[in-house]
CSV table of C-alpha atoms in Angstrom, one decimal:
chain,number,residue,atom,x,y,z
A,1,MET,CA,0.0,0.0,0.0
A,2,ASN,CA,1.2,3.5,-0.8
A,3,ARG,CA,1.9,5.7,2.2
A,4,TRP,CA,0.4,8.8,0.4
A,5,THR,CA,-3.3,9.3,-0.1
A,6,GLY,CA,-2.4,11.6,-3.0
A,7,GLU,CA,0.8,12.2,-4.7
A,8,LEU,CA,1.9,14.6,-7.4
A,9,GLN,CA,5.3,15.0,-8.9
A,10,LEU,CA,6.1,17.5,-11.6
A,11,HIS,CA,9.4,17.9,-13.2
A,12,MET,CA,9.6,20.8,-15.6
A,13,LYS,CA,12.2,22.0,-18.1
A,14,LYS,CA,12.5,24.9,-20.5
A,15,LYS,CA,12.5,23.8,-24.1
A,16,THR,CA,13.2,26.7,-26.5
A,17,ASN,CA,10.4,29.1,-25.7
A,18,ARG,CA,8.2,26.9,-23.6
A,19,THR,CA,8.2,25.2,-20.3
A,20,VAL,CA,7.4,21.5,-20.8
A,21,ALA,CA,7.1,18.5,-18.6
A,22,GLU,CA,10.2,16.4,-18.2
A,23,SER,CA,8.1,14.0,-16.2
A,24,VAL,CA,4.7,14.0,-14.6
A,25,PHE,CA,3.6,11.5,-12.0
A,26,PHE,CA,0.4,11.3,-9.9
A,27,GLN,CA,-1.4,8.7,-8.1
A,28,GLY,CA,-4.3,8.4,-5.6
A,29,ALA,CA,-6.3,11.5,-4.8
A,30,PHE,CA,-4.3,13.9,-6.9
A,31,LYS,CA,-4.5,14.4,-10.6
A,32,VAL,CA,-3.4,16.9,-13.2
A,33,MET,CA,-4.5,17.4,-16.8
A,34,ARG,CA,-2.2,18.4,-19.6
A,35,PRO,CA,-0.4,21.7,-19.0
A,36,LEU,CA,-2.1,24.9,-20.1
A,37,TYR,CA,-0.4,27.9,-21.6
A,38,LEU,CA,-2.5,30.9,-20.5
A,39,ASP,CA,-0.5,33.5,-22.4
A,40,ASP,CA,2.3,33.6,-25.0
A,41,SER,CA,5.0,33.6,-22.3
A,42,GLY,CA,5.7,29.9,-22.5
A,43,GLN,CA,4.9,29.5,-18.8
A,44,ALA,CA,3.2,26.2,-18.1
A,45,CYS,CA,0.2,26.0,-15.8
A,46,TYR,CA,-1.2,23.1,-14.0
A,47,TYR,CA,-4.5,22.8,-12.1
A,48,ILE,CA,-4.3,20.2,-9.3
A,49,LEU,CA,-7.5,18.2,-9.1
A,50,ASN,CA,-8.6,16.4,-6.0
A,51,PRO,CA,-11.2,14.0,-7.4
A,52,GLY,CA,-12.0,12.7,-3.9
A,53,GLY,CA,-13.5,16.1,-3.1
A,54,GLY,CA,-11.8,16.7,0.2
A,55,TYR,CA,-9.3,15.6,2.8
A,56,VAL,CA,-10.4,13.1,5.4
A,57,ASP,CA,-9.1,11.5,8.6
A,58,GLY,CA,-5.5,10.4,8.4
A,59,ASP,CA,-5.0,11.4,4.8
A,60,ARG,CA,-1.4,12.2,3.7
A,61,TYR,CA,-0.6,14.2,0.6
A,62,ILE,CA,2.6,15.2,-1.2
A,63,ILE,CA,3.3,17.6,-4.0
A,64,SER,CA,6.8,17.7,-5.3
A,65,VAL,CA,7.8,20.1,-8.0
A,66,HIS,CA,11.2,20.4,-9.6
A,67,LEU,CA,11.8,23.3,-12.0
A,68,GLN,CA,15.0,23.0,-14.0
A,69,GLU,CA,16.9,26.0,-15.2
A,70,ASP,CA,14.7,28.8,-16.5
A,71,ALA,CA,11.5,26.7,-16.3
A,72,GLU,CA,8.4,28.6,-15.4
A,73,LEU,CA,5.3,27.2,-13.8
A,74,LEU,CA,2.0,28.4,-12.4
A,75,LEU,CA,0.6,25.8,-10.1
A,76,THR,CA,-2.9,26.2,-8.7
A,77,THR,CA,-5.9,24.1,-7.7
A,78,GLN,CA,-9.2,23.4,-9.3
A,79,SER,CA,-11.2,24.4,-6.2
A,80,ALA,CA,-10.9,25.0,-2.5
A,81,THR,CA,-9.2,22.5,-0.3
A,82,LYS,CA,-11.8,21.1,2.1
A,83,VAL,CA,-10.5,19.5,5.2
A,84,TYR,CA,-13.2,17.4,6.9
A,85,LYS,CA,-13.6,16.2,10.4
A,86,THR,CA,-10.5,14.5,11.7
A,87,MET,CA,-11.0,12.4,14.7
A,88,ARG,CA,-8.1,9.9,14.5
A,89,ASP,CA,-5.0,11.3,12.8
A,90,PRO,CA,-4.4,14.8,11.6
A,91,ILE,CA,-4.3,15.3,7.9
A,92,TYR,CA,-0.8,16.0,6.6
A,93,GLN,CA,0.3,17.6,3.4
A,94,GLU,CA,3.8,18.1,2.3
A,95,ASN,CA,4.9,20.4,-0.5
A,96,ARG,CA,8.5,20.2,-1.8
A,97,PHE,CA,9.6,22.8,-4.4
A,98,HIS,CA,13.0,22.7,-5.9
A,99,LEU,CA,13.7,25.8,-8.1
A,100,GLU,CA,16.9,25.8,-10.1
A,101,SER,CA,18.6,28.9,-11.4
A,102,GLY,CA,16.4,31.3,-13.4
A,103,SER,CA,13.2,29.3,-12.8
A,104,VAL,CA,9.9,30.9,-11.7
A,105,LEU,CA,7.3,29.3,-9.6
A,106,GLU,CA,3.9,30.8,-8.9
A,107,TYR,CA,2.0,28.7,-6.4
A,108,TRP,CA,-1.4,30.0,-5.8
A,109,PRO,CA,-3.8,27.4,-4.5
A,110,ASP,CA,-7.4,28.0,-3.7
A,111,PRO,CA,-8.5,28.8,-0.1
A,112,LEU,CA,-8.3,26.2,2.7
A,113,ILE,CA,-11.7,25.5,4.3
A,114,ALA,CA,-11.5,23.5,7.5
A,115,TYR,CA,-14.7,21.8,8.8
A,116,GLN,CA,-15.8,20.9,12.3
A,117,ASP,CA,-13.1,19.2,14.4
A,118,ALA,CA,-10.6,19.2,11.4
A,119,ARG,CA,-6.9,19.0,12.1
A,120,TYR,CA,-4.6,19.9,9.3
A,121,GLU,CA,-0.8,20.1,9.1
A,122,GLN,CA,1.1,21.4,6.1
A,123,LYS,CA,4.8,21.4,5.7
A,124,THR,CA,6.3,23.3,2.7
A,125,ILE,CA,10.0,23.1,1.9
A,126,ILE,CA,11.2,25.4,-0.8
A,127,ASP,CA,14.7,24.9,-1.9
A,128,MET,CA,15.7,27.6,-4.4
A,129,SER,CA,18.6,29.1,-6.2
A,130,GLN,CA,19.4,32.6,-5.4
A,131,ASP,CA,18.3,33.8,-8.9
A,132,ALA,CA,15.1,31.7,-9.0
A,133,SER,CA,11.8,33.5,-8.4
A,134,LEU,CA,8.9,32.6,-6.2
A,135,PHE,CA,5.3,33.9,-5.8
A,136,TYR,CA,3.6,31.9,-3.1
A,137,ALA,CA,0.0,32.9,-2.1
A,138,GLU,CA,-2.1,31.2,0.5
A,139,THR,CA,-5.6,31.8,1.8
A,140,MET,CA,-7.3,30.6,5.0
A,141,THR,CA,-11.0,30.9,5.5
A,142,PRO,CA,-12.8,30.7,8.9
A,143,GLY,CA,-13.9,27.2,7.9
A,144,TRP,CA,-17.4,25.8,7.7
A,145,SER,CA,-19.8,24.3,10.1
A,146,GLU,CA,-23.5,23.4,9.9
A,147,ASP,CA,-24.6,25.9,12.4
A,148,GLY,CA,-22.7,28.7,10.8
A,149,GLU,CA,-20.3,29.0,13.7
A,150,LEU,CA,-16.9,30.4,12.5
A,151,PHE,CA,-13.6,28.6,13.2
A,152,PRO,CA,-15.1,25.2,14.0
A,153,TYR,CA,-11.9,23.4,13.3
A,154,THR,CA,-9.4,22.2,15.9
A,155,LYS,CA,-6.1,22.9,14.4
A,156,ILE,CA,-4.4,24.3,11.3
A,157,HIS,CA,-0.6,24.3,11.2
A,158,LEU,CA,1.2,25.8,8.2
A,159,LYS,CA,4.9,25.6,8.1
A,160,SER,CA,7.1,26.8,5.3
A,161,ASP,CA,10.9,26.7,5.3
A,162,ILE,CA,12.6,28.5,2.5
A,163,TYR,CA,16.2,27.7,1.7
A,164,ILE,CA,18.3,29.8,-0.7
A,165,ASP,CA,21.4,28.0,-2.0
A,166,GLY,CA,21.1,25.7,0.9
A,167,LYS,CA,20.7,28.3,3.6
A,168,LEU,CA,17.6,28.6,5.7
A,169,VAL,CA,16.3,32.1,5.1
A,170,VAL,CA,12.6,32.0,6.0
A,171,LEU,CA,10.9,30.0,8.7
A,172,ASP,CA,7.2,30.8,8.4
A,173,HIS,CA,5.1,29.0,10.9
A,174,LEU,CA,1.4,29.7,11.5
A,175,ARG,CA,-0.5,27.9,14.1
A,176,PHE,CA,-4.3,28.3,14.5
A,177,MET,CA,-6.1,26.4,17.3
A,178,PRO,CA,-9.4,28.2,17.8
A,179,GLN,CA,-10.4,26.1,20.8
A,180,THR,CA,-7.4,27.3,22.8
A,181,GLN,CA,-6.6,30.6,21.3
A,182,LYS,CA,-8.7,33.8,21.2
A,183,ILE,CA,-8.6,33.6,17.5
A,184,LYS,CA,-11.0,36.4,16.7
A,185,GLY,CA,-9.3,38.9,19.1
A,186,ILE,CA,-6.3,41.0,19.5
A,187,GLY,CA,-3.1,39.6,18.2
A,188,PHE,CA,-4.8,36.9,16.1
A,189,LEU,CA,-7.4,38.0,13.5
A,190,GLU,CA,-8.2,41.3,15.1
A,191,GLY,CA,-11.9,40.9,14.3
A,192,TYR,CA,-11.3,39.9,10.7
A,193,THR,CA,-12.2,36.4,9.5
A,194,HIS,CA,-9.9,35.6,6.6
A,195,PHE,CA,-6.2,35.4,6.5
A,196,GLY,CA,-3.9,35.6,3.5
A,197,SER,CA,-0.1,35.3,3.2
A,198,LEU,CA,2.0,36.1,0.2
A,199,THR,CA,5.7,35.5,-0.2
A,200,ILE,CA,7.6,37.0,-3.1
A,201,ILE,CA,11.2,36.2,-3.6
A,202,ASP,CA,12.8,37.8,-6.6
A,203,GLN,CA,16.4,39.0,-7.0
A,204,SER,CA,15.0,42.1,-8.8
A,205,ILE,CA,12.5,43.0,-6.1
A,206,ASP,CA,14.2,46.3,-5.3
A,207,LEU,CA,13.2,47.5,-8.8
A,208,TYR,CA,9.5,47.6,-7.7
A,209,LEU,CA,9.5,47.3,-4.0
A,210,GLU,CA,8.8,50.9,-3.3
A,211,GLU,CA,6.0,51.1,-5.8
A,212,LEU,CA,4.5,47.8,-4.4
A,213,SER,CA,4.7,49.2,-0.9
A,214,GLN,CA,2.9,52.4,-1.8
A,215,HIS,CA,0.2,50.3,-3.6
A,216,LEU,CA,-0.2,48.1,-0.5
A,217,LEU,CA,-0.4,51.1,1.9
A,218,ARG,CA,-2.9,53.0,-0.3
A,219,ASP,CA,-5.3,50.7,-2.1
A,220,TYR,CA,-6.8,48.2,0.3
A,221,ASP,CA,-8.8,50.0,2.9
A,222,GLU,CA,-11.0,47.0,3.8
A,223,CYS,CA,-8.1,44.8,4.8
A,224,GLN,CA,-5.4,45.1,7.4
A,225,ILE,CA,-2.1,44.6,5.7
A,226,GLY,CA,1.4,44.2,7.1
A,227,PHE,CA,4.5,43.6,4.9
A,228,SER,CA,8.2,43.5,5.4
A,229,ARG,CA,11.2,43.1,3.3
A,230,LEU,CA,12.9,39.8,3.9
A,231,GLU,CA,16.5,39.3,4.7
A,232,VAL,CA,16.9,38.1,1.2
A,233,SER,CA,15.5,39.8,-2.0
A,234,GLY,CA,11.9,39.4,-1.2
A,235,ILE,CA,8.8,40.5,0.7
A,236,LEU,CA,6.4,38.9,3.0
A,237,ILE,CA,2.8,40.2,3.0
A,238,ARG,CA,0.2,39.2,5.6
A,239,ILE,CA,-3.4,40.2,5.1
A,240,LEU,CA,-6.5,40.1,7.3
A,241,ALA,CA,-9.7,40.4,5.5
A,242,THR,CA,-13.4,39.6,5.7
A,243,ASN,CA,-13.8,37.5,2.6
A,244,THR,CA,-11.7,35.6,0.0
A,245,LYS,CA,-12.3,38.1,-2.7
A,246,GLN,CA,-10.5,40.9,-0.8
A,247,LEU,CA,-7.5,38.5,-0.4
A,248,GLU,CA,-7.6,37.6,-4.1
A,249,ASP,CA,-7.6,41.3,-5.0
A,250,VAL,CA,-4.4,41.9,-3.0
A,251,PHE,CA,-2.7,38.9,-4.5
A,252,LYS,CA,-3.7,40.0,-8.0
A,253,GLY,CA,-2.5,43.5,-7.3
A,254,CYS,CA,0.8,42.2,-6.2
A,255,SER,CA,1.0,39.8,-9.0
A,256,LYS,CA,0.9,42.6,-11.5
A,257,PHE,CA,4.2,44.0,-10.1
A,258,PHE,CA,5.8,40.5,-10.1
A,259,LYS,CA,4.5,39.7,-13.6
A,260,ARG,CA,5.5,43.1,-15.0
A,261,ARG,CA,9.1,42.5,-14.3
A,262,PHE,CA,9.0,39.5,-16.6
A,263,GLY,CA,7.1,41.7,-19.1
A,264,ARG,CA,3.7,40.0,-18.6
A,265,ALA,CA,0.2,40.6,-17.5
A,266,VAL,CA,-1.7,38.6,-14.9
A,267,PRO,CA,-3.6,35.8,-16.5
A,268,GLU,CA,-7.2,35.2,-15.6
A,269,LEU,CA,-7.5,31.9,-13.8
A,270,ARG,CA,-11.0,31.0,-15.0
A,271,LYS,CA,-12.2,28.3,-12.6
A,272,TYR,CA,-15.8,28.6,-12.0
B,1,MET,CA,21.0,29.0,43.9
B,2,ASP,CA,23.7,30.7,45.9
B,3,ASN,CA,23.9,34.4,46.6
B,4,LEU,CA,26.3,35.1,43.7
B,5,GLN,CA,24.1,33.3,41.3
B,6,LEU,CA,21.0,35.2,42.6
B,7,LEU,CA,22.8,38.6,42.3
B,8,SER,CA,24.1,37.8,38.8
B,9,LEU,CA,20.6,36.9,37.7
B,10,LEU,CA,19.1,40.1,39.3
B,11,GLN,CA,21.6,42.2,37.4
B,12,LEU,CA,20.9,40.4,34.2
B,13,CYS,CA,17.1,40.9,34.5
B,14,ASP,CA,17.4,44.5,35.5
B,15,SER,CA,15.5,46.6,33.0
B,16,ASN,CA,18.3,49.2,33.3
B,17,LEU,CA,20.7,46.8,31.6
B,18,PRO,CA,22.1,49.0,28.8
B,19,VAL,CA,21.2,46.7,25.9
B,20,GLY,CA,18.5,49.0,24.3
B,21,GLN,CA,15.5,46.9,25.2
B,22,PHE,CA,13.7,50.2,26.1
B,23,SER,CA,13.7,51.3,22.4
B,24,HIS,CA,11.8,48.3,21.1
B,25,SER,CA,8.1,47.7,21.5
B,26,TYR,CA,7.8,44.7,19.2
B,27,GLY,CA,4.6,46.0,17.6
B,28,LEU,CA,3.0,47.3,20.8
B,29,GLU,CA,3.3,50.9,19.5
B,30,THR,CA,1.2,50.1,16.5
B,31,TYR,CA,-1.6,48.9,18.9
B,32,ILE,CA,-1.2,52.1,21.0
B,33,GLN,CA,-1.5,54.3,17.9
B,34,ASP,CA,-4.5,52.3,16.6
B,35,GLY,CA,-6.1,53.0,20.0
B,36,LYS,CA,-6.4,49.3,20.7
B,37,VAL,CA,-4.1,49.3,23.7
B,38,HIS,CA,-4.9,52.4,25.8
B,39,ASP,CA,-4.9,51.3,29.5
B,40,LYS,CA,-3.7,48.6,31.9
B,41,GLN,CA,-6.5,46.2,30.9
B,42,THR,CA,-5.9,46.4,27.2
B,43,MET,CA,-2.2,46.3,27.7
B,44,LYS,CA,-2.7,43.1,29.7
B,45,GLU,CA,-4.7,41.6,26.8
B,46,TRP,CA,-2.0,42.4,24.3
B,47,LEU,CA,0.8,41.1,26.7
B,48,MET,CA,-1.0,37.8,27.3
B,49,VAL,CA,-1.2,37.1,23.6
B,50,TYR,CA,2.3,38.3,23.0
B,51,ALA,CA,3.7,36.2,25.8
B,52,GLU,CA,1.6,33.0,25.3
B,53,ASP,CA,1.5,32.9,21.5
B,54,GLN,CA,4.6,34.6,20.2
B,55,MET,CA,7.3,34.8,22.9
B,56,CYS,CA,6.7,31.2,24.0
B,57,PHE,CA,7.4,29.9,20.5
B,58,SER,CA,10.2,32.2,19.7
B,59,ASP,CA,12.5,33.8,22.4
B,60,GLY,CA,11.2,31.5,25.2
B,61,LEU,CA,11.6,28.3,23.3
B,62,GLY,CA,14.9,29.5,21.7
B,63,CYS,CA,16.3,30.2,25.2
B,64,TYR,CA,15.2,26.8,26.5
B,65,LEU,CA,16.5,24.9,23.4
B,66,GLY,CA,19.7,26.9,23.5
B,67,PHE,CA,20.3,26.1,27.1
B,68,GLN,CA,19.6,22.4,26.5
B,69,ALA,CA,22.0,22.2,23.6
B,70,LEU,CA,24.7,23.8,25.8
B,71,SER,CA,24.0,21.4,28.7
B,72,GLU,CA,24.2,18.4,26.5
B,73,GLY,CA,27.4,19.8,24.8
B,74,HIS,CA,25.7,19.9,21.4
B,75,LEU,CA,27.1,23.1,20.0
B,76,THR,CA,26.0,22.3,16.4
B,77,ASP,CA,22.4,22.2,17.6
B,78,PHE,CA,23.0,25.6,19.3
B,79,TRP,CA,24.0,27.2,16.0
B,80,GLU,CA,21.1,25.6,14.2
B,81,ILE,CA,18.7,27.1,16.8
B,82,ALA,CA,20.4,30.5,16.3
B,83,VAL,CA,19.7,30.2,12.5
B,84,ARG,CA,16.1,29.2,13.0
B,85,LEU,CA,15.4,31.8,15.7
B,86,ASP,CA,16.6,34.5,13.3
B,87,ALA,CA,14.8,33.1,10.3
B,88,GLN,CA,11.4,32.9,12.0
B,89,SER,CA,11.4,36.6,12.7
B,90,LEU,CA,9.6,37.8,9.6
B,91,SER,CA,9.0,41.4,10.5
B,92,ARG,CA,12.1,43.3,9.6
B,93,GLU,CA,12.1,45.6,12.6
B,94,SER,CA,11.6,42.9,15.1
B,95,ARG,CA,14.4,40.9,13.4
B,96,GLU,CA,16.8,43.8,13.6
B,97,ALA,CA,15.7,44.6,17.2
B,98,ASN,CA,16.7,41.1,18.2
B,99,ARG,CA,20.0,41.3,16.4
B,100,LYS,CA,20.8,44.7,18.0
B,101,VAL,CA,19.7,43.9,21.5
B,102,GLY,CA,21.4,40.5,21.2
B,103,MET,CA,24.7,42.0,20.1
B,104,ARG,CA,24.7,44.6,22.9
B,105,LEU,CA,23.9,41.9,25.5
B,106,LEU,CA,26.7,39.8,24.0
B,107,LYS,CA,29.2,42.5,24.2
B,108,LEU,CA,28.2,43.5,27.7
B,109,CYS,CA,28.4,40.0,28.9
B,110,GLN,CA,31.8,39.5,27.4
B,111,ASP,CA,32.9,42.3,29.7
B,112,LEU,CA,31.1,40.9,32.7
B,113,TYR,CA,31.7,37.2,32.3
B,114,PRO,CA,34.7,36.6,29.9
B,115,ASN,CA,34.3,33.1,28.7
B,116,SER,CA,35.0,31.0,25.7
B,117,ILE,CA,31.4,30.3,24.5
B,118,LEU,CA,30.6,34.0,24.3
B,119,ASP,CA,33.7,34.5,22.3
B,120,MET,CA,32.8,31.7,20.0
B,121,TYR,CA,29.3,33.2,19.5
B,122,LYS,CA,30.8,36.5,18.6
B,123,GLN,CA,33.2,34.7,16.2
B,124,LYS,CA,30.3,32.8,14.6
B,125,ILE,CA,28.5,36.1,14.0
B,126,LYS,CA,31.5,37.5,12.2
B,127,THR,CA,32.2,34.5,10.0
B,128,ASP,CA,29.0,32.5,9.6
B,129,HIS,CA,25.4,32.8,8.7
B,130,ILE,CA,24.6,33.3,12.5
B,131,LYS,CA,23.0,36.3,14.1
B,132,ALA,CA,22.9,37.5,17.7
B,133,HIS,CA,19.8,37.0,19.7
B,134,PRO,CA,19.3,38.0,23.4
B,135,ALA,CA,17.5,34.7,24.2
B,136,LEU,CA,20.6,32.8,23.2
B,137,VAL,CA,23.1,35.0,24.9
B,138,PHE,CA,20.9,34.7,28.0
B,139,ALA,CA,21.0,30.9,27.7
B,140,MET,CA,24.8,31.0,27.5
B,141,ILE,CA,25.2,33.2,30.6
B,142,SER,CA,22.7,31.0,32.6
B,143,TYR,CA,24.7,28.0,31.6
B,144,GLU,CA,27.9,29.5,32.7
B,145,LEU,CA,26.4,30.5,36.0
B,146,HIS,CA,25.2,26.9,36.5
B,147,LEU,CA,21.6,27.9,36.7
B,148,SER,CA,18.9,25.3,36.1
B,149,GLU,CA,16.8,25.0,33.0
B,150,THR,CA,13.7,26.3,34.8
B,151,GLU,CA,15.5,29.2,36.4
B,152,THR,CA,16.8,30.2,33.0
B,153,ILE,CA,13.5,30.2,31.2
B,154,VAL,CA,11.6,31.9,34.1
B,155,ALA,CA,14.3,34.6,34.4
B,156,TYR,CA,14.4,35.2,30.6
B,157,LEU,CA,10.6,35.5,30.4
B,158,TYR,CA,10.5,37.8,33.4
B,159,SER,CA,13.1,40.1,32.0
B,160,THR,CA,11.4,40.4,28.6
B,161,ILE,CA,8.0,40.9,30.1
B,162,SER,CA,9.2,43.4,32.6
B,163,GLY,CA,11.0,45.4,29.8
B,164,LEU,CA,7.8,45.4,27.7
B,165,ILE,CA,5.8,46.7,30.7
B,166,GLN,CA,8.3,49.5,31.2
B,167,ASN,CA,7.8,50.5,27.6
B,168,ALA,CA,4.0,50.4,28.1
B,169,VAL,CA,4.3,52.7,31.1
B,170,ARG,CA,6.1,55.2,28.9
B,171,GLY,CA,4.3,54.6,25.6
B,172,ILE,CA,0.6,54.3,26.5
B,173,PRO,CA,1.2,55.8,29.2
B,174,ILE,CA,0.0,54.0,32.3
B,175,GLY,CA,1.1,54.6,35.9
B,176,GLN,CA,4.2,53.1,37.4
B,177,THR,CA,2.0,51.3,40.0
B,178,ALA,CA,-0.3,49.9,37.3
B,179,GLY,CA,2.8,48.7,35.5
B,180,GLN,CA,4.1,46.9,38.7
B,181,THR,CA,0.7,45.3,39.4
B,182,LEU,CA,0.6,44.1,35.9
B,183,LEU,CA,4.1,42.6,36.3
B,184,HIS,CA,3.0,41.0,39.5
B,185,ASP,CA,-0.1,39.5,37.8
B,186,MET,CA,2.2,38.0,35.1
B,187,LYS,CA,4.3,36.0,37.6
B,188,SER,CA,1.9,33.1,37.8
B,189,ARG,CA,1.6,33.2,34.0
B,190,ILE,CA,5.4,33.0,33.6
B,191,GLU,CA,5.3,29.7,35.6
B,192,ILE,CA,2.6,28.3,33.3
B,193,LEU,CA,4.5,29.4,30.2
B,194,THR,CA,7.7,27.9,31.5
B,195,ASP,CA,6.0,24.5,31.9
B,196,ARG,CA,4.5,24.9,28.4
B,197,ILE,CA,7.8,25.7,26.8
B,198,LYS,CA,9.4,22.7,28.3
B,199,LYS,CA,6.9,20.5,26.4
B,200,LEU,CA,7.8,22.1,23.0
B,201,SER,CA,10.5,21.0,20.6
B,202,ILE,CA,12.5,22.6,17.8
B,203,ASP,CA,9.6,21.9,15.4
B,204,ASP,CA,7.4,24.3,17.3
B,205,LEU,CA,9.9,27.2,16.9
B,206,GLY,CA,8.5,30.3,15.2
B,207,ALA,CA,4.7,30.0,15.4
B,208,THR,CA,3.5,33.6,15.3
B,209,PRO,CA,-0.1,35.0,15.5
B,210,PRO,CA,-0.9,37.0,12.4
B,211,GLY,CA,-2.3,40.0,14.1
B,212,LEU,CA,0.8,40.6,16.2
B,213,GLU,CA,3.1,40.1,13.2
B,214,ILE,CA,1.1,42.5,11.1
B,215,ALA,CA,1.3,45.1,13.8
B,216,GLN,CA,5.1,44.5,14.0
B,217,MET,CA,5.3,45.0,10.2
B,218,ARG,CA,3.0,48.0,10.1
B,219,HIS,CA,5.2,49.7,12.6
B,220,GLU,CA,7.7,50.4,9.8
B,221,HIS,CA,5.2,52.8,8.4
B,222,LEU,CA,3.9,54.7,11.4
B,223,ALA,CA,4.4,58.4,11.0
B,224,VAL,CA,5.4,59.2,14.5
B,225,ARG,CA,7.3,56.7,16.6
B,226,ILE,CA,9.0,56.7,19.9
B,227,PHE,CA,10.1,53.1,19.5
B,228,MET,CA,12.4,51.5,16.9
B,229,SER,CA,10.2,48.5,16.5
């Protein structure tokens, strides 16, 4: 028996003007279709499908992506990740991204929705070359319960370690346990319900950092946004909002700056 | 604990220790300017979340793990903890605050307690991908003073919390007496947090509540500031 409920491995390379798959492997509860090319940039795009419809007790998932030199990939999901009741073992997902020199990864999954008593642990390990680029956006909703009560889940742990040329540069660890924390209050969600996090790493960030900062300070009154330049060439943006659309808007707004530096527009991810 | 150990610890935890802790609010100033922290009660609410949900998993845990690594003679683990403790600090100002305060504490302690581990830490900072952090300098000194694990964590939490309360007294402002009653109230909490920290491992390092972190980041853009973080 395989130890993973769902497994996806993508190995991409740049071939003349396009990024193509060197190898694609999936099994169990994960699946991808053929890569899409949303614009004429040659960047490949995959939608991860979860035909099972959601994560249940004891599930274990792994996504492993390897981008060879100059390969460009946009990786997203087909729909929200639903994490159901977890009575026995917490659900575990591992993401491993290996980005070689000059490669670009945009990882922009749909929101995470945790149900009553759900426990979810996610570990992301990004191992990138100093001149690779990363755009990593994540969205967390207040979950879903039958009686409409917000934050019905037990635990969400999201851990991301980013290594650049083998050195640990970012250790991002979020820990939501609504039953023991005052999650709606001061210090946590400050009265907001939705949380978004965006990490951009790009060796040319300083070309647009100031403009991006002004944009973030000026254009999103409905959200509470904090951002900081990282130790390496990059920025971390944290957002508190009251719905997923507000978070999507911030991500899209930031994506424009990131895309523009590669001379591109933000593609429309038509999902629904 | 003998008298010399006690006196050394009192000196180390004194908020007058010239390491610059008084210039750093770790995001508290943002809450003060937002009007969310404006009196003793709201300060207490902020402090509880900060202590329980950020400090516990960063400084507090770092101090404990660092002390453990030294006691077991695992210096490689100690440097690994130093890398992680720095990498988990994602607000630029808080990260720089820790480095600055850590460096000043390190230099001061080199004068007070010349010993080889402190020198080695200083050397690592010069040559390697290692940064100064007050929690780790504190762990080194406690180890040199032969304090226990529990004494180390309790004292470190106390000194940090007491520093933050001093800053609140000036920054909000609240009365000196209100500050001292708040510190007194936090004593039982420090014991609980110490027990909690001892149950954590290196995998828990760095968990940060988003609201606190956002306030620490937003501090960079406050128009008028009396604190550097």
